[in-house]
One Martini backbone bead per residue (centre of mass of N, CA, C, O) as a GRO file, in nm:
protein
  262
    1MET     BB    1  -9.953 -21.921 -20.593
    2THR     BB    2  -9.791 -21.716 -20.715
    3THR     BB    3  -9.640 -21.728 -21.027
    4VAL     BB    4  -9.391 -21.597 -21.234
    5LEU     BB    5  -9.618 -21.552 -21.444
    6ASP     BB    6  -9.745 -21.337 -21.270
    7ALA     BB    7  -9.520 -21.168 -21.174
    8ILE     BB    8  -9.499 -21.069 -21.486
    9VAL     BB    9  -9.750 -20.955 -21.588
   10ALA     BB   10  -9.766 -20.742 -21.389
   11GLY     BB   11  -9.523 -20.530 -21.470
   12VAL     BB   12  -9.654 -20.565 -21.763
   13ARG     BB   13  -9.897 -20.341 -21.654
   14GLU     BB   14  -9.728 -20.146 -21.542
   15ASP     BB   15  -9.565 -20.025 -21.815
   16LEU     BB   16  -9.787 -19.987 -21.951
   17ALA     BB   17  -9.949 -19.780 -21.844
   18VAL     BB   18  -9.683 -19.542 -21.883
   19ARG     BB   19  -9.769 -19.577 -22.242
   20THR     BB   20 -10.063 -19.511 -22.263
   21GLU     BB   21 -10.001 -19.200 -22.120
   22ALA     BB   22  -9.825 -19.162 -22.326
   23VAL     BB   23 -10.004 -19.331 -22.582
   24SER     BB   24 -10.267 -19.348 -22.733
   25GLN     BB   25 -10.423 -19.542 -22.864
   26PRO     BB   26 -10.506 -19.361 -23.168
   27ASP     BB   27 -10.202 -19.346 -23.267
   28LEU     BB   28 -10.103 -19.650 -23.351
   29GLU     BB   29 -10.341 -19.616 -23.550
   30ARG     BB   30 -10.220 -19.435 -23.738
   31ARG     BB   31  -9.927 -19.544 -23.751
   32VAL     BB   32  -9.997 -19.816 -23.871
   33ALA     BB   33 -10.083 -19.633 -24.179
   34ASP     BB   34  -9.751 -19.574 -24.200
   35VAL     BB   35  -9.672 -19.888 -24.184
   36PRO     BB   36  -9.523 -20.146 -24.384
   37ALA     BB   37  -9.631 -20.432 -24.476
   38ALA     BB   38  -9.649 -20.734 -24.324
   39ILE     BB   39  -9.481 -21.012 -24.307
   40ASP     BB   40  -9.503 -21.345 -24.381
   41ALA     BB   41  -9.416 -21.584 -24.182
   42GLU     BB   42  -9.618 -21.845 -24.200
   43GLU     BB   43  -9.492 -21.892 -24.502
   44ARG     BB   44  -9.172 -21.903 -24.368
   45LEU     BB   45  -9.232 -22.122 -24.202
   46ARG     BB   46  -9.341 -22.359 -24.408
   47ALA     BB   47  -9.071 -22.405 -24.535
   48PRO     BB   48  -8.863 -22.639 -24.619
   49GLY     BB   49  -8.745 -22.744 -24.353
   50LEU     BB   50  -8.591 -22.598 -24.037
   51SER     BB   51  -8.699 -22.306 -23.871
   52LEU     BB   52  -8.510 -21.992 -23.772
   53ILE     BB   53  -8.588 -21.838 -23.437
   54ALA     BB   54  -8.351 -21.585 -23.373
   55GLU     BB   55  -8.244 -21.437 -23.053
   56VAL     BB   56  -8.312 -21.122 -22.903
   57LYS     BB   57  -8.138 -21.185 -22.587
   58ARG     BB   58  -8.017 -21.111 -22.217
   59ALA     BB   59  -8.253 -21.203 -22.073
   60SER     BB   60  -8.392 -21.455 -21.782
   61PRO     BB   61  -8.580 -21.573 -21.503
   62SER     BB   62  -8.350 -21.854 -21.506
   63LYS     BB   63  -8.027 -21.723 -21.575
   64GLY     BB   64  -8.059 -21.374 -21.597
   65GLU     BB   65  -7.720 -21.308 -21.779
   66LEU     BB   66  -7.654 -21.354 -22.106
   67ALA     BB   67  -7.583 -21.046 -22.245
   68GLU     BB   68  -7.566 -20.706 -22.395
   69ILE     BB   69  -7.610 -20.629 -22.640
   70ALA     BB   70  -7.525 -20.297 -22.750
   71ASP     BB   71  -7.666 -20.427 -23.133
   72PRO     BB   72  -7.873 -20.559 -23.178
   73ALA     BB   73  -7.895 -20.524 -23.509
   74ALA     BB   74  -7.641 -20.677 -23.580
   75LEU     BB   75  -7.762 -20.938 -23.487
   76ALA     BB   76  -7.904 -20.971 -23.627
   77ALA     BB   77  -7.814 -20.966 -23.920
   78THR     BB   78  -7.616 -21.196 -23.892
   79TYR     BB   79  -7.841 -21.387 -23.875
   80ALA     BB   80  -7.969 -21.332 -24.171
   81SER     BB   81  -7.661 -21.373 -24.248
   82ALA     BB   82  -7.707 -21.672 -24.216
   83GLY     BB   83  -8.044 -21.737 -24.249
   84ALA     BB   84  -8.292 -21.716 -24.109
   85THR     BB   85  -8.606 -21.649 -24.112
   86ALA     BB   86  -8.621 -21.502 -23.821
   87ILE     BB   87  -8.666 -21.220 -23.522
   88SER     BB   88  -8.635 -21.223 -23.247
   89VAL     BB   89  -8.789 -20.929 -22.946
   90LEU     BB   90  -8.704 -20.831 -22.680
   91THR     BB   91  -8.962 -20.624 -22.452
   92GLU     BB   92  -8.930 -20.693 -22.186
   93GLN     BB   93  -8.761 -20.501 -21.911
   94ARG     BB   94  -8.732 -20.665 -21.601
   95ARG     BB   95  -8.656 -20.978 -21.686
   96PHE     BB   96  -8.531 -20.876 -22.074
   97ARG     BB   97  -8.404 -20.656 -22.109
   98GLY     BB   98  -8.624 -20.480 -22.307
   99SER     BB   99  -8.737 -20.308 -22.604
  100LEU     BB  100  -8.879 -20.099 -22.827
  101ASP     BB  101  -8.626 -20.036 -22.932
  102ASP     BB  102  -8.490 -20.281 -23.043
  103LEU     BB  103  -8.689 -20.330 -23.246
  104ASP     BB  104  -8.647 -20.085 -23.404
  105SER     BB  105  -8.343 -20.150 -23.505
  106VAL     BB  106  -8.400 -20.430 -23.629
  107ARG     BB  107  -8.654 -20.362 -23.815
  108ALA     BB  108  -8.407 -20.196 -23.971
  109ALA     BB  109  -8.191 -20.414 -24.019
  110VAL     BB  110  -8.371 -20.622 -24.139
  111GLN     BB  111  -8.612 -20.863 -24.404
  112VAL     BB  112  -8.713 -20.994 -24.202
  113PRO     BB  113  -8.887 -21.133 -23.988
  114VAL     BB  114  -9.061 -21.041 -23.673
  115LEU     BB  115  -9.059 -21.016 -23.301
  116ARG     BB  116  -9.268 -20.989 -23.062
  117LYS     BB  117  -9.179 -20.993 -22.777
  118ASP     BB  118  -9.414 -21.095 -22.475
  119PHE     BB  119  -9.678 -20.984 -22.290
  120MET     BB  120  -9.997 -21.001 -22.389
  121VAL     BB  121 -10.274 -20.860 -22.243
  122THR     BB  122 -10.354 -20.572 -22.495
  123ASP     BB  123 -10.415 -20.477 -22.787
  124TYR     BB  124 -10.231 -20.260 -22.783
  125GLN     BB  125  -9.985 -20.440 -22.796
  126LEU     BB  126 -10.103 -20.471 -23.141
  127TRP     BB  127 -10.057 -20.179 -23.199
  128GLU     BB  128  -9.749 -20.165 -23.109
  129ALA     BB  129  -9.622 -20.373 -23.274
  130ARG     BB  130  -9.729 -20.257 -23.570
  131ALA     BB  131  -9.569 -19.990 -23.525
  132HIS     BB  132  -9.302 -20.122 -23.504
  133GLY     BB  133  -9.284 -20.363 -23.725
  134ALA     BB  134  -9.414 -20.588 -23.687
  135ASP     BB  135  -9.493 -20.991 -23.803
  136ILE     BB  136  -9.477 -21.082 -23.490
  137ILE     BB  137  -9.672 -21.235 -23.208
  138LEU     BB  138  -9.707 -21.340 -22.890
  139LEU     BB  139  -9.959 -21.587 -22.737
  140ILE     BB  140 -10.020 -21.696 -22.434
  141VAL     BB  141 -10.232 -21.908 -22.274
  142ALA     BB  142 -10.160 -21.892 -21.978
  143SER     BB  143 -10.214 -21.537 -21.997
  144LEU     BB  144 -10.555 -21.642 -22.078
  145THR     BB  145 -10.824 -21.638 -22.185
  146ASP     BB  146 -11.033 -21.740 -22.451
  147ALA     BB  147 -11.158 -21.426 -22.538
  148GLU     BB  148 -10.850 -21.312 -22.570
  149LEU     BB  149 -10.720 -21.504 -22.757
  150VAL     BB  150 -10.928 -21.451 -22.972
  151ARG     BB  151 -10.974 -21.159 -23.006
  152MET     BB  152 -10.625 -21.143 -23.072
  153HIS     BB  153 -10.570 -21.318 -23.303
  154GLY     BB  154 -10.757 -21.168 -23.480
  155LEU     BB  155 -10.649 -20.878 -23.493
  156ALA     BB  156 -10.333 -21.010 -23.591
  157ARG     BB  157 -10.523 -21.057 -23.893
  158GLU     BB  158 -10.593 -20.751 -23.936
  159LEU     BB  159 -10.352 -20.661 -23.959
  160GLY     BB  160 -10.064 -20.867 -24.055
  161MET     BB  161 -10.001 -21.116 -23.876
  162THR     BB  162  -9.873 -21.326 -23.675
  163ALA     BB  163  -9.999 -21.581 -23.422
  164LEU     BB  164  -9.787 -21.673 -23.177
  165VAL     BB  165  -9.883 -21.991 -22.987
  166GLU     BB  166  -9.818 -22.054 -22.609
  167VAL     BB  167  -9.778 -22.328 -22.493
  168HIS     BB  168  -9.747 -22.670 -22.178
  169ASP     BB  169  -9.982 -22.840 -22.258
  170GLU     BB  170 -10.334 -23.006 -22.330
  171GLY     BB  171 -10.478 -22.758 -22.282
  172GLU     BB  172 -10.370 -22.557 -22.464
  173THR     BB  173 -10.387 -22.680 -22.691
  174GLN     BB  174 -10.688 -22.698 -22.668
  175ARG     BB  175 -10.710 -22.374 -22.681
  176ALA     BB  176 -10.543 -22.310 -22.954
  177VAL     BB  177 -10.746 -22.473 -23.164
  178ASP     BB  178 -11.011 -22.344 -23.087
  179ALA     BB  179 -10.875 -22.040 -23.174
  180GLY     BB  180 -10.741 -22.092 -23.481
  181ALA     BB  181 -10.386 -22.179 -23.452
  182SER     BB  182 -10.147 -22.173 -23.722
  183VAL     BB  183  -9.950 -22.136 -23.487
  184ILE     BB  184  -9.777 -22.340 -23.260
  185GLY     BB  185  -9.583 -22.296 -22.966
  186VAL     BB  186  -9.380 -22.547 -22.766
  187ASN     BB  187  -9.304 -22.508 -22.417
  188ALA     BB  188  -9.061 -22.676 -22.257
  189ARG     BB  189  -9.142 -22.422 -22.041
  190ASN     BB  190  -9.225 -22.308 -21.741
  191LEU     BB  191  -9.365 -22.021 -21.637
  192LYS     BB  192  -9.452 -22.101 -21.378
  193THR     BB  193  -9.161 -22.287 -21.306
  194LEU     BB  194  -8.896 -22.262 -21.482
  195GLU     BB  195  -8.944 -22.557 -21.642
  196VAL     BB  196  -8.770 -22.835 -21.797
  197HIS     BB  197  -8.882 -22.978 -22.043
  198ARG     BB  198  -8.819 -23.215 -22.326
  199ASP     BB  199  -9.087 -23.380 -22.390
  200THR     BB  200  -9.312 -23.169 -22.458
  201PHE     BB  201  -9.305 -23.174 -22.825
  202SER     BB  202  -9.379 -23.514 -22.821
  203ARG     BB  203  -9.635 -23.504 -22.674
  204LEU     BB  204  -9.756 -23.211 -22.830
  205ALA     BB  205  -9.788 -23.279 -23.137
  206PRO     BB  206 -10.023 -23.451 -23.199
  207LEU     BB  207 -10.224 -23.279 -23.070
  208ILE     BB  208 -10.169 -23.097 -23.381
  209PRO     BB  209 -10.285 -23.016 -23.622
  210PRO     BB  210 -10.273 -23.077 -23.970
  211GLY     BB  211 -10.142 -22.768 -24.100
  212VAL     BB  212  -9.982 -22.623 -23.797
  213VAL     BB  213  -9.721 -22.456 -23.715
  214LYS     BB  214  -9.472 -22.602 -23.537
  215VAL     BB  215  -9.267 -22.438 -23.244
  216ALA     BB  216  -8.963 -22.496 -23.055
  217GLU     BB  217  -8.920 -22.344 -22.717
  218SER     BB  218  -8.662 -22.458 -22.509
  219GLY     BB  219  -8.421 -22.612 -22.457
  220ILE     BB  220  -8.155 -22.525 -22.716
  221SER     BB  221  -7.837 -22.553 -22.770
  222GLY     BB  222  -7.832 -22.694 -23.120
  223ALA     BB  223  -7.762 -22.893 -23.357
  224ASP     BB  224  -7.931 -23.181 -23.178
  225ASP     BB  225  -8.200 -23.070 -23.055
  226ALA     BB  226  -8.283 -22.951 -23.371
  227ALA     BB  227  -8.289 -23.261 -23.455
  228MET     BB  228  -8.469 -23.378 -23.333
  229TYR     BB  229  -8.737 -23.125 -23.333
  230ALA     BB  230  -8.755 -23.261 -23.652
  231ALA     BB  231  -8.789 -23.564 -23.573
  232GLN     BB  232  -9.099 -23.470 -23.451
  233GLY     BB  233  -9.222 -23.210 -23.665
  234ALA     BB  234  -9.051 -22.938 -23.656
  235ASP     BB  235  -9.061 -22.639 -23.826
  236ALA     BB  236  -8.968 -22.489 -23.591
  237VAL     BB  237  -8.752 -22.269 -23.408
  238LEU     BB  238  -8.664 -22.127 -23.111
  239VAL     BB  239  -8.363 -21.935 -23.042
  240GLY     BB  240  -8.146 -21.824 -22.796
  241GLU     BB  241  -7.905 -21.855 -22.539
  242ALA     BB  242  -7.732 -22.053 -22.771
  243LEU     BB  243  -7.663 -21.765 -22.935
  244VAL     BB  244  -7.552 -21.555 -22.748
  245SER     BB  245  -7.350 -21.713 -22.560
  246GLY     BB  246  -7.173 -21.772 -22.793
  247PRO     BB  247  -6.886 -21.745 -23.013
  248ASP     BB  248  -7.104 -21.761 -23.329
  249PRO     BB  249  -7.356 -21.744 -23.392
  250ALA     BB  250  -7.352 -21.794 -23.707
  251ALA     BB  251  -7.296 -22.092 -23.698
  252ALA     BB  252  -7.562 -22.154 -23.524
  253VAL     BB  253  -7.691 -22.154 -23.723
  254ARG     BB  254  -7.617 -22.304 -23.954
  255ASP     BB  255  -7.622 -22.569 -23.784
  256ILE     BB  256  -7.944 -22.567 -23.731
  257LEU     BB  257  -8.025 -22.581 -24.058
  258ALA     BB  258  -7.866 -22.799 -24.122
  259ALA     BB  259  -7.972 -23.027 -23.862
  260GLY     BB  260  -8.258 -23.002 -24.056
  261ALA     BB  261  -8.233 -23.083 -24.278
  262ALA     BB  262  -8.058 -23.370 -24.193
   0.00000   0.00000   0.00000
């Protein structure tokens, strides 16, 4: 049975084939040599209190259209000025209406770490992320073999980037730990079915070794949820929909950070 994740990854591979025809990996590697070094995002996520990765997100497979976001750079600057630790930028175009252009504009607008949020299935995408200024990349355990996960995690480190390794269940959590992940994101949304299970973080967090940064993802509607995850041991939360669909993104960022601190 084809899952939602399978369908997304299939589209990602088709779009990737077009980009690799236009820009070769050696071209990207040459570009990376001229890009400023990545910011140490892991160090910032380890800061006291609850960190916030604030997301520039136009749409999602579960909710459809969320926000127009004509100026991603302005939104990212708003997040950063309100205290967001890092900015997540969706670059998947079919389901999330993102692009590498969005990543470029956000990178130019903020001084905080930037996450390229996409479905990484090849080394090429990591070189691409770094060439466009990303400091963090997402590795979704459910979409990678163990060998791919270990190789791409190692490459991210070689490129100076932080790898946010995303898990959804006990087996994936063990695979992330075995791969040496130092930042693990626990996604309450099952990408194969799009269902959200609010107990996922509390169930999986005890399986993550001490010293590993724990990030709670999905279904975070505001300050109360952020406080709950902080109490359960989250070092950071990744929030998109609640920020882009509300009337005041800056106030929402401040509320989430205050709740985590409390």
